[in-house]
PDB file of C-alpha atoms in Angstrom:
ATOM      1  CA  MET A  28       0.000   0.000   0.000  1.00 52.00           C
ATOM      2  CA  THR A  29       1.141   3.498  -0.783  1.00 63.00           C
ATOM      3  CA  ASN A  30       0.287   6.935   0.448  1.00 77.00           C
ATOM      4  CA  SER A  31      -0.674   8.295  -2.971  1.00 90.00           C
ATOM      5  CA  ILE A  32      -3.566  10.727  -3.227  1.00 94.00           C
ATOM      6  CA  LEU A  33      -5.695   8.162  -5.109  1.00 96.00           C
ATOM      7  CA  ILE A  34      -6.602   4.616  -4.153  1.00 96.00           C
ATOM      8  CA  ASP A  35      -7.385   2.096  -6.889  1.00 96.00           C
ATOM      9  CA  ALA A  36     -10.024  -0.618  -6.880  1.00 96.00           C
ATOM     10  CA  ALA A  37      -7.454  -3.366  -6.275  1.00 96.00           C
ATOM     11  CA  GLU A  38      -6.308  -1.655  -3.068  1.00 95.00           C
ATOM     12  CA  VAL A  39      -9.930  -1.045  -2.044  1.00 95.00           C
ATOM     13  CA  ALA A  40     -10.595  -4.778  -2.516  1.00 96.00           C
ATOM     14  CA  GLN A  41      -7.562  -5.703  -0.434  1.00 95.00           C
ATOM     15  CA  THR A  42      -8.306  -3.144   2.309  1.00 92.00           C
ATOM     16  CA  LEU A  43     -11.946  -4.198   2.688  1.00 94.00           C
ATOM     17  CA  ASN A  44     -11.365  -7.901   1.921  1.00 95.00           C
ATOM     18  CA  VAL A  45     -13.966  -7.877  -0.859  1.00 96.00           C
ATOM     19  CA  SER A  46     -13.920  -8.989  -4.491  1.00 97.00           C
ATOM     20  CA  LYS A  47     -12.413  -6.713  -7.131  1.00 96.00           C
ATOM     21  CA  ALA A  48     -15.806  -6.520  -8.838  1.00 97.00           C
ATOM     22  CA  PHE A  49     -17.410  -5.164  -5.664  1.00 97.00           C
ATOM     23  CA  ALA A  50     -14.476  -2.804  -5.106  1.00 97.00           C
ATOM     24  CA  TYR A  51     -14.959  -1.387  -8.621  1.00 97.00           C
ATOM     25  CA  LYS A  52     -18.636  -0.821  -7.807  1.00 97.00           C
ATOM     26  CA  LEU A  53     -17.705   1.018  -4.611  1.00 96.00           C
ATOM     27  CA  VAL A  54     -15.172   3.173  -6.465  1.00 97.00           C
ATOM     28  CA  ARG A  55     -17.722   3.902  -9.201  1.00 97.00           C
ATOM     29  CA  ASP A  56     -20.357   4.893  -6.606  1.00 96.00           C
ATOM     30  CA  MET A  57     -17.918   7.153  -4.750  1.00 96.00           C
ATOM     31  CA  ASN A  58     -16.808   8.755  -8.020  1.00 96.00           C
ATOM     32  CA  ASP A  59     -20.454   9.367  -8.968  1.00 96.00           C
ATOM     33  CA  GLU A  60     -20.955  11.134  -5.642  1.00 95.00           C
ATOM     34  CA  LEU A  61     -17.839  13.242  -6.179  1.00 95.00           C
ATOM     35  CA  LYS A  62     -18.910  14.108  -9.742  1.00 96.00           C
ATOM     36  CA  SER A  63     -22.302  15.275  -8.495  1.00 96.00           C
ATOM     37  CA  LYS A  64     -20.442  17.668  -6.179  1.00 95.00           C
ATOM     38  CA  GLY A  65     -18.430  19.045  -9.103  1.00 96.00           C
ATOM     39  CA  PHE A  66     -15.139  17.207  -8.548  1.00 96.00           C
ATOM     40  CA  ILE A  67     -12.996  15.730 -11.308  1.00 95.00           C
ATOM     41  CA  THR A  68     -12.622  11.948 -11.008  1.00 95.00           C
ATOM     42  CA  VAL A  69     -10.411   9.216 -12.474  1.00 94.00           C
ATOM     43  CA  ALA A  70     -12.024   5.947 -13.567  1.00 94.00           C
ATOM     44  CA  GLY A  71     -11.030   3.011 -11.359  1.00 93.00           C
ATOM     45  CA  LYS A  72      -9.535   5.271  -8.685  1.00 96.00           C
ATOM     46  CA  VAL A  73     -10.937   7.477  -5.955  1.00 96.00           C
ATOM     47  CA  SER A  74      -9.521  10.048  -3.573  1.00 93.00           C
ATOM     48  CA  ARG A  75      -7.902   8.228  -0.655  1.00 93.00           C
ATOM     49  CA  LYS A  76      -9.161  10.895   1.757  1.00 91.00           C
ATOM     50  CA  PHE A  77     -12.748  10.568   0.485  1.00 93.00           C
ATOM     51  CA  PHE A  78     -12.517   6.765   0.678  1.00 94.00           C
ATOM     52  CA  GLU A  79     -11.331   6.931   4.288  1.00 91.00           C
ATOM     53  CA  GLU A  80     -14.121   9.377   5.184  1.00 91.00           C
ATOM     54  CA  LYS A  81     -16.788   7.177   3.588  1.00 91.00           C
ATOM     55  CA  ILE A  82     -15.538   3.817   4.852  1.00 88.00           C
ATOM     56  CA  TYR A  83     -13.960   4.607   8.186  1.00 83.00           C
ATOM     57  CA  GLY A  84     -16.031   7.669   9.116  1.00 81.00           C
ATOM     58  CA  MET A  85     -12.979   9.869   9.473  1.00 65.00           C
ATOM     59  CA  LYS A  86     -13.761  13.566   9.620  1.00 60.00           C
ATOM     60  CA  LYS A  87     -11.848  16.273   7.797  1.00 58.00           C
ATOM     61  CA  GLU A  88      -9.314  17.954  10.020  1.00 53.00           C
ATOM     62  CA  ALA A  89      -9.998  21.588  10.871  1.00 44.00           C
ATOM     63  CA  ILE A  90      -7.357  23.861   9.407  1.00 38.00           C
TER      64      ILE A  90
END
């Protein structure tokens, strides 16, 4: 695992211990949500920070 800004579906599958097909669905759903908010997305990858917020319930740090 790396600390890159994006997480790919293979890493999502490994992190959550789910199939790659399900991981791709999760990534697609998260990207759809980001697109609806006006963000640019990359197919098959999602923002690591957004993933952690959605899956682990982590809150954004106050700056």
